[in-house]
CSV table of C-alpha atoms and ligand atoms in Angstrom, one decimal:
chain,number,residue,atom,x,y,z
A,4,MET,CA,-8.6,-9.0,-11.3
A,5,ALA,CA,-7.1,-12.1,-9.7
A,6,LYS,CA,-9.3,-14.0,-7.1
A,7,LEU,CA,-8.8,-17.0,-5.0
A,8,LEU,CA,-11.3,-19.8,-5.1
A,9,ILE,CA,-11.4,-22.1,-2.1
A,10,GLU,CA,-13.3,-25.3,-1.5
A,11,GLY,CA,-13.4,-25.5,2.3
A,12,GLY,CA,-13.6,-28.4,4.7
A,13,VAL,CA,-10.2,-30.1,4.4
A,14,PRO,CA,-8.1,-30.4,7.6
A,15,LEU,CA,-4.7,-29.2,6.6
A,16,SER,CA,-1.7,-31.4,7.1
A,17,GLY,CA,2.0,-31.2,6.4
A,18,ASP,CA,5.1,-28.8,6.5
A,19,VAL,CA,5.4,-25.3,5.2
A,20,PRO,CA,8.6,-23.3,5.0
A,21,VAL,CA,8.4,-19.7,6.2
A,22,SER,CA,9.8,-16.9,4.0
A,23,GLY,CA,11.9,-13.8,5.0
A,24,ALA,CA,9.9,-11.2,7.0
A,25,LYS,CA,8.2,-8.5,5.0
A,26,ASN,CA,8.4,-6.0,7.9
A,27,ALA,CA,12.2,-6.7,8.3
A,28,VAL,CA,13.2,-6.7,4.7
A,29,LEU,CA,11.5,-3.3,3.9
A,30,PRO,CA,13.4,-1.3,6.4
A,31,ILE,CA,16.6,-3.2,5.6
A,32,LEU,CA,16.3,-2.4,1.8
A,33,ALA,CA,15.7,1.3,2.7
A,34,GLY,CA,18.6,1.2,5.1
A,35,ALA,CA,20.9,0.2,2.2
A,36,LEU,CA,20.7,3.9,1.2
A,37,LEU,CA,23.0,4.7,4.1
A,38,ALA,CA,25.9,2.5,2.8
A,39,ASP,CA,29.0,3.7,1.0
A,40,GLY,CA,29.3,0.3,-0.8
A,41,VAL,CA,27.5,-2.6,-2.2
A,42,VAL,CA,24.9,-4.3,0.1
A,43,ARG,CA,23.7,-7.9,-0.3
A,44,ILE,CA,20.5,-9.1,1.3
A,45,GLY,CA,19.5,-12.8,1.5
A,46,ARG,CA,16.2,-14.5,2.2
A,47,VAL,CA,14.3,-11.7,0.4
A,48,PRO,CA,10.7,-12.8,0.1
A,49,HIS,CA,9.0,-12.4,-3.3
A,50,LEU,CA,6.3,-10.0,-2.4
A,51,GLN,CA,4.6,-7.0,-4.1
A,52,ASP,CA,5.8,-4.7,-1.3
A,53,VAL,CA,9.4,-5.7,-1.9
A,54,THR,CA,9.0,-5.1,-5.6
A,55,THR,CA,7.6,-1.6,-4.8
A,56,MET,CA,10.5,-0.8,-2.5
A,57,MET,CA,13.0,-1.9,-5.2
A,58,GLU,CA,11.2,0.2,-7.8
A,59,LEU,CA,11.4,3.2,-5.4
A,60,LEU,CA,15.1,2.7,-4.8
A,61,GLY,CA,15.8,2.0,-8.5
A,62,ARG,CA,14.2,5.3,-9.4
A,63,MET,CA,16.4,7.1,-7.0
A,64,GLY,CA,19.5,5.6,-8.8
A,65,VAL,CA,20.3,2.6,-6.6
A,66,GLU,CA,21.6,-0.1,-8.8
A,67,LEU,CA,19.9,-3.4,-8.2
A,68,ALA,CA,21.0,-6.9,-9.2
A,69,LEU,CA,20.7,-10.5,-8.1
A,70,ASP,CA,23.9,-12.4,-7.3
A,71,GLU,CA,24.6,-16.1,-8.0
A,72,ARG,CA,22.9,-17.1,-4.7
A,73,LEU,CA,19.8,-15.1,-5.6
A,74,TRP,CA,20.6,-12.5,-3.0
A,75,ILE,CA,19.6,-9.0,-3.8
A,76,GLU,CA,22.6,-6.7,-4.5
A,77,LEU,CA,22.1,-2.9,-4.0
A,78,ASP,CA,24.7,-0.3,-5.0
A,79,PRO,CA,23.5,3.0,-3.6
A,80,THR,CA,26.7,5.0,-4.3
A,81,ARG,CA,25.5,6.8,-7.4
A,82,LEU,CA,22.1,8.2,-6.1
A,83,ARG,CA,20.5,10.8,-8.4
A,84,GLU,CA,17.2,11.5,-6.8
A,85,HIS,CA,16.0,12.1,-3.2
A,86,VAL,CA,12.3,11.8,-3.9
A,87,ALA,CA,9.7,9.2,-2.9
A,88,PRO,CA,6.7,10.1,-5.2
A,89,TYR,CA,3.1,9.9,-4.2
A,90,GLU,CA,2.2,7.3,-6.8
A,91,LEU,CA,4.5,4.8,-5.0
A,92,VAL,CA,4.0,5.9,-1.4
A,93,ARG,CA,0.3,5.6,-1.7
A,94,THR,CA,0.6,1.9,-2.7
A,95,MET,CA,3.0,1.2,0.1
A,96,ARG,CA,3.2,3.2,3.4
A,97,ALA,CA,6.5,1.6,4.2
A,98,SER,CA,8.0,3.9,1.6
A,99,ILE,CA,8.3,6.4,4.5
A,100,LEU,CA,11.3,4.3,5.6
A,101,VAL,CA,13.5,6.0,3.0
A,102,LEU,CA,13.1,9.4,4.8
A,103,GLY,CA,15.6,8.8,7.6
A,104,PRO,CA,18.3,7.2,5.5
A,105,LEU,CA,18.1,9.7,2.6
A,106,LEU,CA,18.3,12.6,5.0
A,107,ALA,CA,21.2,11.2,7.0
A,108,ARG,CA,23.3,10.1,4.1
A,109,TRP,CA,22.4,12.5,1.3
A,110,GLY,CA,21.3,15.6,3.3
A,111,ARG,CA,18.0,15.9,1.7
A,112,ALA,CA,14.7,13.9,1.3
A,113,VAL,CA,11.4,14.6,-0.3
A,114,VAL,CA,8.8,12.0,0.6
A,115,SER,CA,5.1,12.0,-0.1
A,116,LEU,CA,2.9,12.0,3.0
A,117,PRO,CA,1.3,8.5,3.0
A,118,GLY,CA,-2.3,9.6,3.7
A,119,GLY,CA,-5.0,7.5,5.4
A,120,CYS,CA,-5.3,3.8,4.9
A,121,ALA,CA,-7.7,0.9,5.4
A,122,ILE,CA,-6.7,0.2,9.0
A,123,GLY,CA,-6.6,3.7,10.4
A,124,GLU,CA,-5.4,7.2,10.1
A,125,ARG,CA,-1.7,6.3,10.6
A,126,PRO,CA,0.0,9.6,10.8
A,127,VAL,CA,3.8,10.0,10.6
A,128,ASP,CA,4.1,13.0,13.0
A,129,LEU,CA,6.5,11.1,15.3
A,130,HIS,CA,8.9,10.4,12.4
A,131,ILE,CA,8.9,14.1,11.6
A,132,LYS,CA,9.2,15.2,15.3
A,133,GLY,CA,12.1,12.9,15.8
A,134,LEU,CA,14.0,14.1,12.7
A,135,ARG,CA,13.5,17.7,13.8
A,136,ALA,CA,14.9,16.8,17.2
A,137,LEU,CA,18.0,15.4,15.4
A,138,GLY,CA,18.4,18.9,13.8
A,139,ALA,CA,16.7,18.4,10.4
A,140,GLU,CA,14.6,21.2,8.9
A,141,VAL,CA,11.3,19.6,7.9
A,142,GLU,CA,8.6,21.3,5.9
A,143,LEU,CA,5.3,20.0,4.7
A,144,SER,CA,4.2,21.3,1.3
A,145,GLY,CA,2.0,20.1,-1.5
A,146,GLY,CA,1.5,16.7,0.2
A,147,TYR,CA,5.2,16.1,0.6
A,148,ILE,CA,7.6,16.0,3.5
A,149,GLU,CA,10.7,18.0,2.6
A,150,ALA,CA,13.6,17.5,4.9
A,151,ARG,CA,17.1,18.9,4.9
A,152,ALA,CA,20.2,18.7,7.2
A,153,GLU,CA,23.9,19.3,6.8
A,154,ARG,CA,24.6,16.6,9.4
A,155,LEU,CA,22.2,15.4,12.0
A,156,SER,CA,23.2,15.7,15.6
A,157,GLY,CA,22.5,13.1,18.3
A,158,THR,CA,20.0,13.8,21.0
A,159,ARG,CA,17.6,12.2,23.4
A,160,ILE,CA,14.2,11.4,21.9
A,161,VAL,CA,11.3,10.2,24.0
A,162,MET,CA,8.7,8.7,21.6
A,163,ASP,CA,5.1,9.7,22.5
A,164,LEU,CA,3.9,6.3,21.6
A,165,VAL,CA,5.5,3.1,20.4
A,166,THR,CA,5.9,3.2,16.6
A,167,VAL,CA,7.7,0.5,14.6
A,168,THR,CA,8.6,2.3,11.4
A,169,GLY,CA,9.1,5.6,13.4
A,170,THR,CA,11.7,3.9,15.6
A,171,GLU,CA,13.3,2.4,12.5
A,172,ASN,CA,13.5,5.7,10.7
A,173,LEU,CA,15.1,7.5,13.6
A,174,MET,CA,17.5,4.7,14.4
A,175,MET,CA,18.7,4.7,10.7
A,176,ALA,CA,19.0,8.5,10.7
A,177,ALA,CA,21.0,8.5,13.9
A,178,THR,CA,23.6,6.0,12.6
A,179,LEU,CA,25.3,8.9,10.7
A,180,ALA,CA,24.5,11.7,13.2
A,181,ARG,CA,27.2,13.5,15.1
A,182,GLY,CA,27.3,12.2,18.7
A,183,THR,CA,24.9,9.9,20.6
A,184,THR,CA,21.2,9.5,20.1
A,185,ILE,CA,19.0,7.8,22.7
A,186,ILE,CA,15.5,6.7,21.6
A,187,GLU,CA,13.3,6.1,24.6
A,188,ASN,CA,10.0,4.2,24.4
A,189,ALA,CA,11.4,2.6,21.3
A,190,ALA,CA,9.5,-0.3,19.5
A,191,GLN,CA,10.9,-3.7,20.6
A,192,GLU,CA,9.7,-5.7,17.6
A,193,PRO,CA,12.0,-8.4,16.3
A,194,GLU,CA,12.0,-6.6,12.9
A,195,VAL,CA,13.5,-3.5,14.7
A,196,VAL,CA,16.2,-5.8,16.1
A,197,ASP,CA,16.9,-7.3,12.7
A,198,LEU,CA,17.3,-3.8,11.2
A,199,ALA,CA,19.7,-2.9,14.0
A,200,ARG,CA,21.8,-6.0,13.4
A,201,PHE,CA,21.9,-5.2,9.7
A,202,LEU,CA,23.1,-1.7,10.3
A,203,LYS,CA,25.7,-3.0,12.7
A,204,ARG,CA,27.0,-5.3,10.0
A,205,LEU,CA,27.6,-2.1,7.9
A,206,GLY,CA,29.5,-0.6,10.9
A,207,ALA,CA,26.8,1.2,12.8
A,208,ARG,CA,27.2,1.5,16.6
A,209,ILE,CA,23.9,0.6,18.2
A,210,GLU,CA,23.0,-0.8,21.6
A,211,GLY,CA,19.8,-1.8,23.4
A,212,GLU,CA,17.8,-2.9,20.3
A,213,GLY,CA,15.0,-5.2,21.5
A,214,SER,CA,14.6,-3.1,24.7
A,215,ASN,CA,12.6,0.1,25.0
A,216,THR,CA,15.8,2.3,25.0
A,217,ILE,CA,18.0,2.2,21.9
A,218,ILE,CA,21.4,4.0,22.0
A,219,ILE,CA,23.1,5.0,18.7
A,220,GLU,CA,26.6,6.3,18.6
A,221,GLY,CA,26.9,8.2,15.2
A,222,VAL,CA,29.7,7.1,12.9
A,223,GLU,CA,31.2,9.0,9.9
A,224,ARG,CA,30.2,6.4,7.3
A,225,LEU,CA,28.7,3.0,6.8
A,226,SER,CA,30.2,0.4,4.5
A,227,GLY,CA,28.7,-2.2,2.3
A,228,GLY,CA,28.0,-5.6,3.7
A,229,GLU,CA,25.8,-8.8,3.7
A,230,TYR,CA,22.8,-9.7,5.7
A,231,GLU,CA,20.1,-12.4,5.8
A,232,VAL,CA,16.6,-11.3,6.8
A,233,LEU,CA,14.9,-13.0,9.7
A,234,PRO,CA,11.9,-15.3,9.1
A,235,ASP,CA,8.4,-13.9,9.0
A,236,ARG,CA,6.7,-14.5,12.4
A,237,ILE,CA,3.3,-13.2,11.0
A,238,GLU,CA,3.4,-15.6,8.0
A,239,ALA,CA,4.3,-18.4,10.4
A,240,GLY,CA,1.5,-17.5,12.8
A,241,THR,CA,-1.0,-17.4,9.9
A,242,TYR,CA,-0.2,-20.9,8.8
A,243,LEU,CA,-0.4,-22.2,12.4
A,244,VAL,CA,-3.9,-20.7,12.6
A,245,ALA,CA,-4.7,-22.4,9.3
A,246,GLY,CA,-3.8,-25.7,10.9
A,247,ALA,CA,-5.8,-24.9,14.0
A,248,ILE,CA,-8.9,-23.6,12.3
A,249,SER,CA,-9.1,-26.6,9.9
A,250,GLY,CA,-8.7,-29.1,12.8
A,251,GLY,CA,-5.5,-30.3,11.2
A,252,ARG,CA,-1.8,-30.6,11.9
A,253,VAL,CA,0.7,-28.1,10.4
A,254,LYS,CA,4.4,-27.6,10.9
A,255,VAL,CA,6.0,-24.3,10.0
A,256,THR,CA,9.8,-24.6,9.4
A,257,GLY,CA,12.6,-22.1,9.3
A,258,VAL,CA,11.1,-20.0,12.1
A,259,ARG,CA,12.2,-18.3,15.3
A,260,PRO,CA,9.7,-19.8,17.8
A,261,GLU,CA,10.7,-17.2,20.5
A,262,HIS,CA,9.2,-14.5,18.3
A,263,LEU,CA,5.7,-16.1,18.5
A,264,ASP,CA,5.3,-16.5,22.3
A,265,ALA,CA,2.1,-14.4,22.5
A,266,VAL,CA,0.5,-16.2,19.5
A,267,LEU,CA,1.4,-19.7,20.7
A,268,LEU,CA,-0.1,-18.9,24.1
A,269,LYS,CA,-3.4,-18.2,22.4
A,270,LEU,CA,-3.2,-21.3,20.2
A,271,ARG,CA,-2.7,-23.4,23.3
A,272,GLU,CA,-5.7,-21.7,24.9
A,273,ALA,CA,-7.7,-22.6,21.8
A,274,GLY,CA,-7.0,-26.2,22.5
A,275,ALA,CA,-4.1,-26.8,20.1
A,276,GLU,CA,-1.3,-29.2,20.9
A,277,LEU,CA,2.0,-27.6,20.1
A,278,ALA,CA,5.5,-29.1,19.6
A,279,ILE,CA,8.3,-26.7,19.3
A,280,GLY,CA,11.9,-27.3,18.0
A,281,THR,CA,14.8,-24.9,17.6
A,282,ASP,CA,13.5,-23.6,14.2
A,283,TRP,CA,10.1,-25.2,13.8
A,284,ILE,CA,6.6,-25.2,15.4
A,285,GLU,CA,3.9,-27.8,14.9
A,286,VAL,CA,0.3,-27.3,15.8
A,287,ASP,CA,-2.1,-30.3,16.1
A,288,MET,CA,-5.8,-29.9,16.6
A,289,ARG,CA,-6.5,-33.6,16.3
A,290,GLY,CA,-9.7,-32.8,14.4
A,291,ARG,CA,-11.2,-30.9,17.3
A,292,ARG,CA,-13.1,-27.6,17.1
A,293,PRO,CA,-11.1,-24.7,18.7
A,294,ARG,CA,-12.2,-23.0,21.9
A,295,ALA,CA,-12.8,-19.3,21.7
A,296,VAL,CA,-10.0,-17.1,23.0
A,297,ASP,CA,-10.0,-13.5,24.2
A,298,LEU,CA,-7.1,-11.3,23.3
A,299,THR,CA,-5.8,-7.7,23.3
A,300,THR,CA,-3.3,-6.5,20.7
A,301,ALA,CA,-0.3,-4.5,21.9
A,302,PRO,CA,3.2,-3.6,20.8
A,303,TYR,CA,5.8,-6.5,21.0
A,304,PRO,CA,6.1,-8.6,23.1
A,305,GLY,CA,2.3,-8.2,23.3
A,306,PHE,CA,-0.1,-10.0,21.0
A,307,PRO,CA,0.6,-8.6,17.4
A,308,THR,CA,-2.0,-6.5,15.7
A,309,ASP,CA,-0.9,-8.3,12.5
A,310,MET,CA,-2.4,-11.5,13.8
A,311,GLN,CA,-5.7,-10.1,15.1
A,312,ALA,CA,-7.8,-10.7,12.0
A,313,GLN,CA,-6.6,-14.3,11.8
A,314,PHE,CA,-7.8,-15.0,15.4
A,315,CYS,CA,-11.1,-13.3,14.5
A,316,ALA,CA,-11.5,-16.1,11.9
A,317,LEU,CA,-10.5,-18.7,14.5
A,318,ASP,CA,-13.0,-17.4,17.0
A,319,ALA,CA,-15.7,-17.3,14.4
A,320,ILE,CA,-15.9,-21.1,14.3
A,321,ALA,CA,-14.8,-21.8,17.9
A,322,GLU,CA,-16.8,-23.1,20.8
A,323,GLY,CA,-17.8,-20.1,23.0
A,324,VAL,CA,-17.5,-16.4,22.8
A,325,GLY,CA,-14.3,-14.5,22.1
A,326,LEU,CA,-13.5,-10.9,22.9
A,327,ILE,CA,-10.9,-9.4,20.6
A,328,ARG,CA,-9.6,-5.9,21.5
A,329,GLU,CA,-7.5,-3.9,19.1
A,330,THR,CA,-5.4,-1.2,20.7
A,331,VAL,CA,-2.8,-0.4,18.1
A,332,PHE,CA,-4.9,0.8,15.1
A,333,GLU,CA,-8.3,2.5,15.4
A,334,ASN,CA,-10.1,0.8,12.4
A,335,ARG,CA,-8.8,-2.7,12.0
A,336,PHE,CA,-12.0,-4.7,11.9
A,337,MET,CA,-12.9,-4.4,8.2
A,338,HIS,CA,-12.8,-8.2,8.0
A,339,ALA,CA,-15.7,-8.5,10.4
A,340,GLN,CA,-18.3,-7.5,7.8
A,341,GLU,CA,-16.9,-9.9,5.3
A,342,LEU,CA,-16.7,-12.8,7.8
A,343,ARG,CA,-20.4,-12.2,8.5
A,344,ARG,CA,-21.1,-12.9,4.8
A,345,LEU,CA,-19.8,-16.4,5.5
A,346,GLY,CA,-22.2,-16.7,8.5
A,347,ALA,CA,-19.9,-15.5,11.3
A,348,ASP,CA,-21.6,-13.9,14.3
A,349,ILE,CA,-19.5,-10.8,15.1
A,350,ALA,CA,-20.5,-7.6,16.7
A,351,VAL,CA,-18.0,-4.7,16.8
A,352,GLU,CA,-18.3,-2.2,19.6
A,353,GLY,CA,-15.6,0.5,19.7
A,354,ASN,CA,-12.3,-1.3,19.6
A,355,THR,CA,-13.7,-4.7,20.6
A,356,ALA,CA,-15.0,-7.5,18.4
A,357,ILE,CA,-17.4,-9.8,20.2
A,358,ILE,CA,-17.4,-13.1,18.4
A,359,ARG,CA,-19.9,-15.9,19.1
A,360,GLY,CA,-18.5,-19.0,17.6
A,361,VAL,CA,-20.8,-20.9,15.2
A,362,PRO,CA,-20.4,-24.6,14.3
A,363,ARG,CA,-20.0,-23.9,10.6
A,364,LEU,CA,-19.5,-21.2,8.1
A,365,SER,CA,-20.7,-21.4,4.5
A,366,GLY,CA,-18.9,-20.3,1.4
A,367,ALA,CA,-19.7,-17.0,-0.3
A,368,PRO,CA,-18.0,-14.4,-2.5
A,369,ILE,CA,-16.0,-12.0,-0.3
A,370,MET,CA,-13.7,-9.1,-0.7
A,371,ALA,CA,-10.3,-8.4,0.8
A,372,THR,CA,-9.7,-4.9,2.3
A,373,ASP,CA,-6.1,-5.0,3.6
A,374,LEU,CA,-3.3,-7.5,4.0
A,375,ARG,CA,-4.2,-9.2,7.3
A,376,ALA,CA,-7.9,-8.9,6.7
A,377,SER,CA,-7.4,-10.9,3.5
A,378,ALA,CA,-5.5,-13.6,5.4
A,379,SER,CA,-8.4,-14.0,7.8
A,380,LEU,CA,-10.9,-14.3,5.0
A,381,LEU,CA,-8.8,-17.0,3.4
A,382,LEU,CA,-8.6,-18.9,6.7
A,383,ALA,CA,-12.4,-18.7,7.1
A,384,GLY,CA,-12.7,-19.9,3.5
A,385,LEU,CA,-10.6,-23.0,4.4
A,386,VAL,CA,-13.3,-24.2,6.8
A,387,ALA,CA,-16.5,-22.8,5.2
A,388,GLU,CA,-18.7,-25.4,3.5
A,389,GLY,CA,-18.8,-25.0,-0.2
A,390,THR,CA,-17.0,-22.5,-2.3
A,391,THR,CA,-15.5,-19.2,-1.2
A,392,VAL,CA,-14.2,-16.7,-3.7
A,393,VAL,CA,-11.9,-14.0,-2.3
A,394,ASP,CA,-11.7,-10.9,-4.5
A,395,ARG,CA,-9.0,-8.2,-4.5
A,396,ILE,CA,-6.2,-10.5,-3.4
A,397,TYR,CA,-3.6,-8.1,-4.5
A,398,HIS,CA,-3.6,-7.2,-0.8
A,399,LEU,CA,-2.4,-10.8,0.0
A,400,ASP,CA,0.3,-10.7,-2.6
A,401,ARG,CA,1.7,-7.6,-0.9
A,402,GLY,CA,2.7,-9.7,2.2
A,403,TYR,CA,2.4,-13.5,1.7
A,404,GLU,CA,4.8,-15.3,-0.7
A,405,ARG,CA,3.0,-17.8,-2.9
A,406,ILE,CA,0.2,-18.3,-0.4
A,407,GLU,CA,-2.0,-20.5,-2.5
A,408,GLU,CA,1.0,-22.8,-3.4
A,409,LYS,CA,1.9,-23.1,0.3
A,410,LEU,CA,-1.7,-23.8,1.3
A,411,ALA,CA,-2.2,-26.3,-1.5
A,412,ARG,CA,0.9,-28.1,-0.3
A,413,LEU,CA,-0.9,-28.6,3.0
A,414,GLY,CA,-3.8,-30.1,1.2
A,415,ALA,CA,-6.1,-27.1,0.8
A,416,ARG,CA,-8.3,-27.0,-2.3
A,417,ILE,CA,-7.4,-23.6,-3.5
A,418,ARG,CA,-6.6,-21.9,-6.8
A,419,ARG,CA,-6.1,-18.6,-8.4
A,420,ILE,CA,-8.6,-17.5,-11.0
A,421,ARG,CA,-8.8,-14.3,-13.1
B,7,EPU,N1,1.4,6.5,15.0
B,7,EPU,C1,1.3,7.8,15.2
B,7,EPU,N2,2.2,8.7,14.7
B,7,EPU,C2,3.3,8.3,14.1
B,7,EPU,C3,3.5,6.9,13.9
B,7,EPU,C4,2.5,6.0,14.3
B,7,EPU,O1,0.3,8.3,15.8
B,7,EPU,O2,4.2,9.1,13.7
B,7,EPU,C5,0.4,5.5,15.5
B,7,EPU,C6,-0.3,4.8,14.4
B,7,EPU,O3,-1.3,5.5,13.8
B,7,EPU,C7,-0.7,3.5,15.1
B,7,EPU,C8,0.4,3.3,16.1
B,7,EPU,O4,1.1,4.5,16.2
B,7,EPU,O5,-2.0,3.8,15.7
B,7,EPU,C9,1.4,2.2,15.8
B,7,EPU,O6,1.8,2.3,14.5
B,7,EPU,P1,3.2,2.0,14.0
B,7,EPU,O7,3.9,3.2,13.6
B,7,EPU,O8,3.9,1.1,14.9
B,7,EPU,O9,2.9,1.1,12.7
B,7,EPU,P2,3.8,1.2,11.4
B,7,EPU,O10,5.2,1.3,11.7
B,7,EPU,O11,3.2,2.1,10.4
B,7,EPU,C10,4.3,-1.4,11.3
B,7,EPU,C11,4.1,-2.5,10.4
B,7,EPU,C12,2.6,-2.9,10.4
B,7,EPU,C13,2.2,-3.3,11.8
B,7,EPU,C14,2.5,-2.1,12.8
B,7,EPU,C15,2.3,-2.5,14.2
B,7,EPU,C16,5.9,-2.2,8.8
B,7,EPU,C17,6.3,-1.9,7.4
B,7,EPU,N3,4.6,-2.2,9.0
B,7,EPU,O12,3.6,-0.3,10.8
B,7,EPU,O13,2.4,-4.0,9.5
B,7,EPU,O14,0.8,-3.5,11.8
B,7,EPU,O15,3.9,-1.8,12.6
B,7,EPU,O16,3.0,-3.6,14.6
B,7,EPU,O17,6.7,-2.6,9.6
B,7,EPU,C18,1.3,-5.4,8.1
B,7,EPU,O18,2.3,-6.1,7.9
B,7,EPU,O19,0.1,-5.9,7.7
B,7,EPU,C19,1.3,-4.1,8.8
B,7,EPU,C20,0.3,-3.3,8.7
């Protein structure tokens, strides 16, 4: 199994281009199922999760190709299957995103229940509840969600809690419903906005995306169309932390700085100097050790749970004590144990990690447990003295495009070994 070997201690320096956002491209690819024509998607990152989504769509009968610009071309008009099988859903929870589009466009969807995962229980009850409110018949049997509807009907849905893929599934389903759907307490993440903009490009009528109330006026059909995915704010944030943790100077390019406000605030508190342009951000630590920061994760525009693990790594070598509170997922501190193997002083009490910064970490073999946890281990490895070997890096390949190449370009001593 592939591993990453890192020789720590080099302050990173240079520019790194940011790829298309994983959590935007996955719903957009699923959303292509709604179209009556060919859909072309640009800035698709080369990630394992994208490959899984394409395999899933391909099995259903979506024809996939690359055009001359290397954009992905999807032709969903000759769909044969309405099933998302367990073997694919269990490798990628985001497969649940085909549920809404399949049901709305094809009247039927059979999607495996995702089951638990490394960061928490992660039920999909609100996806199901919302689809029922839109008039679908939904049954659970044999580990599968089986949903049917002649045509969905618009309604007002108040989400019990903020869910990103739940909002996306219901927004997609509502585009082809009869009448108006109002989603209250909707997720406001930039990836939800990107999906809405893509759907509008196909002819959907959506308002309010980016606020907590999204209004969707159902239409008869959606056409084909083209769309370029937004840059990945979590990838960008991860490289900025890499700059800060290593005492270096890193510029991320091709980003939307306004999507990173909560993260930039914490980097400033940690003592980083920031320069921000229209589509780039530069972090400069001037060789200093970061100061510990406290933070609490929350739905957007709060501090993203997908950046929590990376800040645990930063606090691990910072001056002072940092309190990191996770409120989105119930079990997202798997990285704490592995960071301790590098010498970090972290105690986890309930949903809070108490991190007493130590002046140095030392290299050790460690194991990745989920995508963002893996990123935090890699960041810690960049500053640990000696050699760190991170095992099970298939988690990283799910969500970071060519991560070792990008880090090596910044001067990190890192390589992939078998
Ligand atoms: N929840 C329910 N019932 C539901 C849906 C969600 O109780 O029906 C709970 C979850 O268990 C969780 C909370 O609601 O405690 C929020 O979860 P949410 O549904 O927003 O998460 P998600 O849509 O499954 C997406 C991202 C995650 C990211 C979260 C939070 C995608 C494909 N995934 O997941 O990304 O952490 O939103 O921002 O968009 C990652 O990229 O590493 C990742 C895990």
